[in-house]
Short mmCIF file of C-alpha atoms in Angstrom, two decimals:
data_model
loop_
_atom_site.label_atom_id
_atom_site.label_comp_id
_atom_site.label_asym_id
_atom_site.label_seq_id
_atom_site.Cartn_x
_atom_site.Cartn_y
_atom_site.Cartn_z
CA UNK H 1 -18.09 15.88 -0.96
CA UNK H 2 -19.35 19.29 -2.95
CA UNK H 3 -18.44 21.68 -0.21
CA UNK H 4 -15.03 19.58 -0.06
CA UNK H 5 -14.62 20.24 -3.90
CA UNK H 6 -15.01 24.43 -3.40
CA UNK H 7 -12.55 24.56 -1.18
CA UNK H 8 -10.47 22.75 -2.69
CA UNK H 9 -11.42 24.93 -5.80
CA UNK H 10 -10.29 28.03 -3.82
CA UNK H 11 -6.88 26.40 -2.09
CA UNK H 12 -6.20 25.81 -6.12
CA UNK H 13 -6.52 28.90 -7.09
CA UNK H 14 -5.21 30.71 -4.64
CA UNK H 15 -1.97 28.84 -4.77
CA UNK H 16 -1.73 29.35 -8.04
CA UNK H 17 -3.58 31.97 -9.17
CA UNK H 18 -4.75 32.20 -12.88
CA UNK H 19 -6.34 28.34 -14.22
CA UNK H 20 -8.61 27.52 -16.86
CA UNK H 21 -11.84 25.44 -16.65
CA UNK H 22 -10.18 23.02 -18.35
CA UNK H 23 -7.28 22.69 -16.06
CA UNK H 24 -9.20 23.19 -12.50
CA UNK H 25 -11.52 20.13 -14.66
CA UNK H 26 -8.30 17.84 -14.42
CA UNK H 27 -6.78 18.39 -10.88
CA UNK H 28 -10.47 18.00 -8.73
CA UNK H 29 -11.29 14.83 -11.45
CA UNK H 30 -14.64 16.52 -12.27
CA UNK H 31 -16.20 18.08 -15.65
CA UNK H 32 -15.01 21.06 -17.20
CA UNK H 33 -20.01 22.10 -16.70
CA UNK H 34 -18.76 21.16 -12.79
CA UNK H 35 -16.69 23.65 -11.88
CA UNK H 36 -18.50 26.74 -13.83
CA UNK H 37 -21.38 25.50 -11.50
CA UNK H 38 -18.83 26.05 -8.73
CA UNK H 39 -17.49 28.77 -9.86
CA UNK H 40 -21.27 30.33 -10.36
CA UNK H 41 -21.81 29.19 -6.30
CA UNK H 42 -18.65 30.47 -4.41
CA UNK H 43 -19.20 33.67 -6.08
CA UNK H 44 -23.08 33.41 -4.66
CA UNK H 45 -21.54 32.89 -1.55
CA UNK H 46 -18.59 36.56 -1.68
CA UNK H 47 -15.65 34.53 -2.67
CA UNK H 48 -14.09 36.94 -5.11
CA UNK H 49 -13.88 35.06 -8.02
CA UNK H 50 -13.83 36.30 -11.06
CA UNK H 51 -12.61 35.41 -14.95
CA UNK H 52 -10.25 36.47 -17.73
CA UNK H 53 -11.05 36.46 -20.65
CA UNK H 54 -8.90 35.53 -23.62
CA UNK H 55 -6.85 32.89 -25.28
CA UNK H 56 -4.76 32.61 -21.83
CA UNK H 57 -7.85 33.19 -19.45
CA UNK H 58 -8.84 31.48 -17.01
CA UNK H 59 -10.15 32.07 -13.41
CA UNK H 60 -8.42 33.99 -9.81
CA UNK H 61 -8.88 35.43 -7.23
CA UNK H 62 -8.75 38.98 -6.33
CA UNK H 63 -5.82 39.81 -5.31
CA UNK H 64 -5.25 39.88 -1.47
CA UNK H 65 -8.27 37.55 -0.80
CA UNK H 66 -7.33 34.79 2.64
CA UNK H 67 -8.44 31.17 3.75
CA UNK H 68 -9.35 30.90 7.03
CA UNK H 69 -6.66 27.98 7.92
CA UNK H 70 -4.95 27.56 10.50
CA UNK H 71 -1.10 28.59 10.44
CA UNK H 72 2.09 25.56 10.64
CA UNK H 73 5.13 25.89 11.06
CA UNK H 74 7.83 24.47 7.99
CA UNK H 75 8.77 21.55 9.58
CA UNK H 76 4.93 20.11 10.74
CA UNK H 77 3.72 21.01 6.95
CA UNK H 78 7.14 19.37 5.43
CA UNK H 79 6.05 15.96 7.83
CA UNK H 80 2.01 16.11 6.61
CA UNK H 81 3.23 16.75 3.27
CA UNK H 82 5.89 13.35 3.62
CA UNK H 83 3.63 11.81 5.14
CA UNK H 84 0.78 12.41 2.19
CA UNK H 85 3.06 11.03 -0.48
CA UNK H 86 2.52 7.59 1.11
CA UNK H 87 0.20 4.87 -0.46
CA UNK H 88 -1.77 4.01 2.60
CA UNK H 89 -3.81 6.70 0.91
CA UNK H 90 -4.38 5.10 -2.19
CA UNK H 91 -4.67 1.66 -0.38
CA UNK H 92 -7.16 2.67 1.47
CA UNK H 93 -9.80 5.06 -0.79
CA UNK H 94 -9.06 7.50 0.67
CA UNK H 95 -6.54 8.80 -2.66
CA UNK H 96 -8.89 12.14 -3.67
CA UNK H 97 -9.11 13.62 0.83
CA UNK H 98 -5.68 12.86 0.64
CA UNK H 99 -4.98 15.93 -2.25
CA UNK H 100 -7.52 18.12 -1.09
CA UNK H 101 -5.33 17.74 2.44
CA UNK H 102 -2.24 18.44 1.32
CA UNK H 103 -3.94 21.10 -0.57
CA UNK H 104 -4.98 22.75 2.55
CA UNK H 105 -1.36 21.58 4.33
CA UNK H 106 0.34 24.60 1.61
CA UNK H 107 -2.67 26.64 2.24
CA UNK H 108 -1.85 26.91 5.91
CA UNK H 109 1.47 28.19 5.88
CA UNK H 110 3.28 31.57 6.08
CA UNK H 111 3.76 33.44 3.12
CA UNK H 112 7.41 33.44 3.60
CA UNK H 113 7.71 28.94 4.14
CA UNK H 114 4.96 28.29 0.98
CA UNK H 115 7.28 27.28 -1.91
CA UNK H 116 9.93 26.04 0.33
CA UNK H 117 8.48 23.61 2.10
CA UNK H 118 6.68 22.12 -1.86
CA UNK H 119 10.45 22.28 -2.58
CA UNK H 120 12.10 20.25 0.30
CA UNK H 121 8.53 18.01 0.09
CA UNK H 122 9.60 17.18 -3.48
CA UNK H 123 13.55 16.52 -2.77
CA UNK H 124 12.01 13.56 -0.59
CA UNK H 125 10.77 10.01 -2.68
CA UNK H 126 9.23 7.92 -0.36
CA UNK H 127 8.92 4.59 -1.08
CA UNK H 128 8.65 4.50 -5.51
CA UNK H 129 6.89 2.51 -7.01
CA UNK H 130 9.83 0.36 -8.25
CA UNK H 131 13.44 -0.52 -6.92
CA UNK H 132 16.63 -0.64 -8.39
CA UNK H 133 16.14 -3.29 -10.02
CA UNK H 134 13.15 -1.89 -11.73
CA UNK H 135 10.77 -4.51 -10.21
CA UNK H 136 7.81 -2.20 -9.85
CA UNK H 137 5.54 -2.42 -6.68
CA UNK H 138 1.74 -2.46 -7.95
CA UNK H 139 -0.69 -1.62 -5.60
CA UNK H 140 -3.63 -3.77 -5.65
CA UNK H 141 -6.81 -2.33 -6.82
CA UNK H 142 -9.86 -2.80 -4.81
CA UNK H 143 -13.37 -0.59 -5.28
CA UNK H 144 -13.65 2.12 -3.56
CA UNK H 145 -17.35 1.00 -2.06
CA UNK H 146 -15.56 -2.00 -0.22
CA UNK H 147 -12.95 -0.22 1.22
CA UNK H 148 -15.01 3.01 2.33
CA UNK H 149 -17.50 0.17 3.70
CA UNK H 150 -14.83 -1.68 5.62
CA UNK H 151 -13.23 1.21 6.69
CA UNK H 152 -16.48 2.75 7.94
CA UNK H 153 -16.94 -0.52 10.31
CA UNK H 154 -13.14 0.02 11.34
CA UNK H 155 -14.37 3.31 12.63
CA UNK H 156 -17.57 3.19 13.52
CA UNK H 157 -16.04 0.04 15.73
CA UNK H 158 -19.08 -2.02 13.87
CA UNK H 159 -19.35 -5.79 12.76
CA UNK H 160 -18.66 -5.91 9.56
CA UNK H 161 -20.23 -9.01 6.24
CA UNK H 162 -17.39 -9.49 3.43
CA UNK H 163 -18.20 -11.76 1.29
CA UNK H 164 -13.95 -13.06 1.57
CA UNK H 165 -12.28 -15.07 -1.49
CA UNK H 166 -9.53 -17.21 0.37
CA UNK H 167 -6.06 -18.67 -1.52
CA UNK H 168 -7.99 -21.45 -3.66
CA UNK H 169 -11.47 -20.66 -2.30
CA UNK H 170 -15.12 -20.06 -4.23
CA UNK H 171 -15.65 -16.82 -1.85
CA UNK H 172 -17.80 -16.94 0.82
CA UNK H 173 -19.40 -14.57 3.35
CA UNK H 174 -18.33 -13.63 6.45
CA UNK H 175 -19.64 -11.49 9.94
CA UNK H 176 -16.14 -10.25 11.14
CA UNK H 177 -15.39 -7.88 14.36
CA UNK H 178 -13.13 -5.46 12.22
CA UNK H 179 -9.47 -4.67 14.18
CA UNK H 180 -8.15 -2.48 11.74
CA UNK H 181 -6.70 -1.25 8.84
CA UNK H 182 -2.71 -2.15 7.42
CA UNK H 183 -0.61 -1.28 5.01
CA UNK H 184 1.92 -3.12 3.13
CA UNK H 185 4.22 -2.66 0.13
CA UNK H 186 1.04 -1.78 -1.31
CA UNK H 187 -1.51 -4.11 -0.30
CA UNK H 188 -3.93 -3.83 2.35
CA UNK H 189 -4.75 -5.86 5.20
CA UNK H 190 -8.35 -6.14 7.54
CA UNK H 191 -7.72 -7.13 11.11
CA UNK H 192 -10.22 -8.94 12.41
CA UNK H 193 -11.07 -11.13 14.65
CA UNK H 194 -13.88 -14.21 13.51
CA UNK H 195 -15.71 -16.07 16.39
CA UNK H 196 -13.07 -14.89 19.01
CA UNK H 197 -9.93 -16.28 16.82
CA UNK H 198 -7.32 -13.33 15.21
CA UNK H 199 -8.15 -13.71 11.81
CA UNK H 200 -6.20 -11.41 8.78
CA UNK H 201 -7.73 -10.64 5.25
CA UNK H 202 -6.56 -9.23 2.46
CA UNK H 203 -8.14 -6.51 1.41
CA UNK H 204 -7.76 -7.41 -2.65
CA UNK H 205 -9.70 -10.56 -1.96
CA UNK H 206 -13.06 -8.82 -0.94
CA UNK H 207 -15.13 -8.24 -3.05
CA UNK H 208 -18.08 -7.27 -1.43
CA UNK H 209 -18.35 -5.87 2.25
CA UNK H 210 -21.79 -4.26 4.00
CA UNK H 211 -21.46 -2.43 7.82
CA UNK H 212 -23.96 -4.11 10.38
CA UNK H 213 -25.40 -2.39 12.75
CA UNK H 214 -24.19 -3.94 15.44
CA UNK H 215 -21.05 -3.35 18.16
CA UNK H 216 -17.86 -5.31 17.55
CA UNK H 217 -17.02 -7.58 20.01
CA UNK H 218 -13.13 -5.86 20.19
CA UNK H 219 -11.01 -4.16 22.95
CA UNK H 220 -10.94 -0.28 23.50
CA UNK H 221 -7.65 0.20 21.93
CA UNK H 222 -5.77 -1.94 20.67
CA UNK H 223 -1.82 -1.62 19.46
CA UNK H 224 -2.02 -2.34 15.86
CA UNK H 225 1.88 -2.78 15.05
CA UNK H 226 2.52 -6.38 17.65
CA UNK H 227 -1.12 -7.69 16.01
CA UNK H 228 0.17 -7.14 12.92
CA UNK H 229 3.58 -9.01 13.97
CA UNK H 230 1.87 -11.08 16.40
CA UNK H 231 -0.49 -12.08 12.89
CA UNK H 232 3.23 -12.97 11.14
CA UNK H 233 4.54 -15.36 13.18
CA UNK H 234 1.74 -17.66 12.79
CA UNK H 235 1.26 -17.06 8.98
CA UNK H 236 5.46 -17.41 9.02
CA UNK H 237 4.11 -21.11 11.60
CA UNK H 238 1.44 -22.13 9.88
CA UNK H 239 1.19 -23.97 6.52
CA UNK H 240 2.96 -26.87 5.26
CA UNK H 241 6.21 -25.94 5.57
CA UNK H 242 9.46 -28.09 5.20
CA UNK H 243 12.88 -27.55 6.33
CA UNK H 244 16.12 -27.49 4.24
CA UNK H 245 19.70 -28.18 4.33
CA UNK H 246 21.25 -25.69 1.63
CA UNK H 247 24.84 -24.28 1.24
CA UNK H 248 25.22 -20.75 -0.22
CA UNK H 249 27.92 -18.72 -1.31
CA UNK H 250 28.59 -15.51 1.43
CA UNK H 251 27.70 -13.27 -0.50
CA UNK H 252 24.34 -14.63 -1.43
CA UNK H 253 23.74 -15.57 2.57
CA UNK H 254 21.58 -12.58 2.40
CA UNK H 255 19.51 -12.99 -0.47
CA UNK H 256 18.61 -16.99 0.70
CA UNK H 257 18.01 -15.46 4.07
CA UNK H 258 15.38 -13.00 2.93
CA UNK H 259 13.10 -15.61 1.66
CA UNK H 260 13.50 -17.82 4.37
CA UNK H 261 10.97 -18.08 6.82
CA UNK H 262 13.03 -18.88 9.56
CA UNK H 263 17.16 -19.81 9.80
CA UNK H 264 17.47 -22.97 12.25
CA UNK H 265 20.94 -23.49 12.19
CA UNK H 266 24.12 -22.10 10.78
CA UNK H 267 28.03 -23.04 10.10
CA UNK H 268 30.46 -22.49 7.93
CA UNK H 269 32.68 -24.57 5.47
CA UNK H 270 36.11 -25.34 5.62
CA UNK H 271 35.75 -23.10 1.76
CA UNK H 272 34.75 -20.65 3.44
CA UNK H 273 30.66 -21.50 2.05
CA UNK H 274 28.03 -22.03 4.59
CA UNK H 275 25.69 -24.26 5.08
CA UNK H 276 22.01 -22.82 6.56
CA UNK H 277 19.06 -25.18 7.81
CA UNK H 278 16.34 -23.05 6.96
CA UNK H 279 12.09 -23.31 6.36
CA UNK H 280 10.17 -21.53 4.10
CA UNK H 281 6.41 -21.91 3.50
CA UNK H 282 5.62 -24.91 1.53
CA UNK H 283 6.69 -27.43 -1.47
CA UNK H 284 7.18 -24.11 -4.16
CA UNK H 285 8.02 -21.36 -2.29
CA UNK H 286 11.66 -23.87 -1.00
CA UNK H 287 12.48 -25.06 -5.19
CA UNK H 288 11.86 -21.27 -6.41
CA UNK H 289 14.06 -19.49 -3.70
CA UNK H 290 17.19 -21.93 -4.17
CA UNK H 291 16.39 -20.80 -7.98
CA UNK H 292 17.29 -17.38 -8.53
CA UNK H 293 20.04 -18.34 -6.59
CA UNK H 294 21.46 -20.46 -9.29
CA UNK H 295 25.00 -22.02 -8.45
CA UNK H 296 25.81 -19.51 -5.26
CA UNK H 297 23.65 -22.02 -3.39
CA UNK H 298 22.86 -25.97 -3.36
CA UNK H 299 20.29 -28.20 -1.92
CA UNK H 300 21.32 -30.68 0.09
CA UNK H 301 18.05 -31.68 1.37
CA UNK H 302 15.96 -32.94 1.40
CA UNK H 303 16.07 -35.02 -1.71
CA UNK H 304 12.84 -34.31 -3.37
CA UNK H 305 14.09 -30.50 -3.89
CA UNK H 306 17.65 -31.79 -5.73
CA UNK H 307 15.36 -33.29 -8.36
CA UNK H 308 12.95 -30.77 -8.57
CA UNK H 309 15.85 -28.23 -9.63
CA UNK H 310 17.62 -30.45 -11.68
CA UNK H 311 14.91 -31.82 -13.68
CA UNK H 312 14.50 -27.75 -14.34
CA UNK H 313 18.03 -27.31 -15.07
CA UNK H 314 18.06 -29.50 -17.57
CA UNK H 315 14.36 -28.09 -18.81
CA UNK H 316 16.30 -24.97 -19.43
CA UNK H 317 19.73 -26.73 -20.96
CA UNK H 318 17.40 -28.30 -23.31
CA UNK H 319 15.70 -25.06 -24.49
CA UNK H 320 19.45 -23.51 -24.80
CA UNK H 321 20.84 -25.84 -26.49
CA UNK H 322 22.38 -25.39 -30.00
CA UNK H 323 19.94 -25.38 -32.69
CA UNK H 324 19.40 -27.67 -35.60
#
């Protein structure tokens, strides 16, 4: 890890010029004492780094110093910079490695392209933390030690023991054969098999992990996109699903369909409203989805859903009734 940090320190000085020990410490996420030790190590290794005294002093490299990195053209570097802006590296515990890699990408550019590529990357935003309605996408917090162990087992092709807490259950140890890792909207998942059956585990529910010496029982090659789609299909078709008949304003159809698992039937009423038969994951899912649409949708069946929505609306009206 120290070798990577030393390379990052050199690249920071090359790209930004003179920097104080405090600024370097903040960029590298270490103490100023560690930065000073690293500067001494670089000097001892022959890297021409020197200190400038005074109020605006700091550390800098002698002009003309070059590192030996493979060059990239403008579009290649831009593609890597854009890819590096995604959250996958954070979810899988590779945030610091990503920061170091991005420094190397920029440094590998020819001198004339460095500023233009960095400026172009600033003009592209991939998957922001909030959408236009200010709904925040929060990446789940997974301990680095856990995700690192999972990641090692996936890449090494070894079996893995995880302490996993399924929804509504106490954590249990399970031995799985890891296939790959997937990140979706800031949430990380482990695709694996257990006793020959396909399984999907949410990383945020893994409290401990241990890579085993045994080789994983898995194919040499895998199509992760296909595996994820198949897992998604199993999820949508499992559980205590409920079928609902609903009338909806055509302007809100997209919202309804976007929250439902599937649309089984659809027709248009004489007044222009749509009549659909849709399925939801369970009763809570159905009630929540219809409540979001307020008076732009009416649940026609089952009766328990109509009753539940009426009771909720009555309670809301009582809450906001005329005050005494």
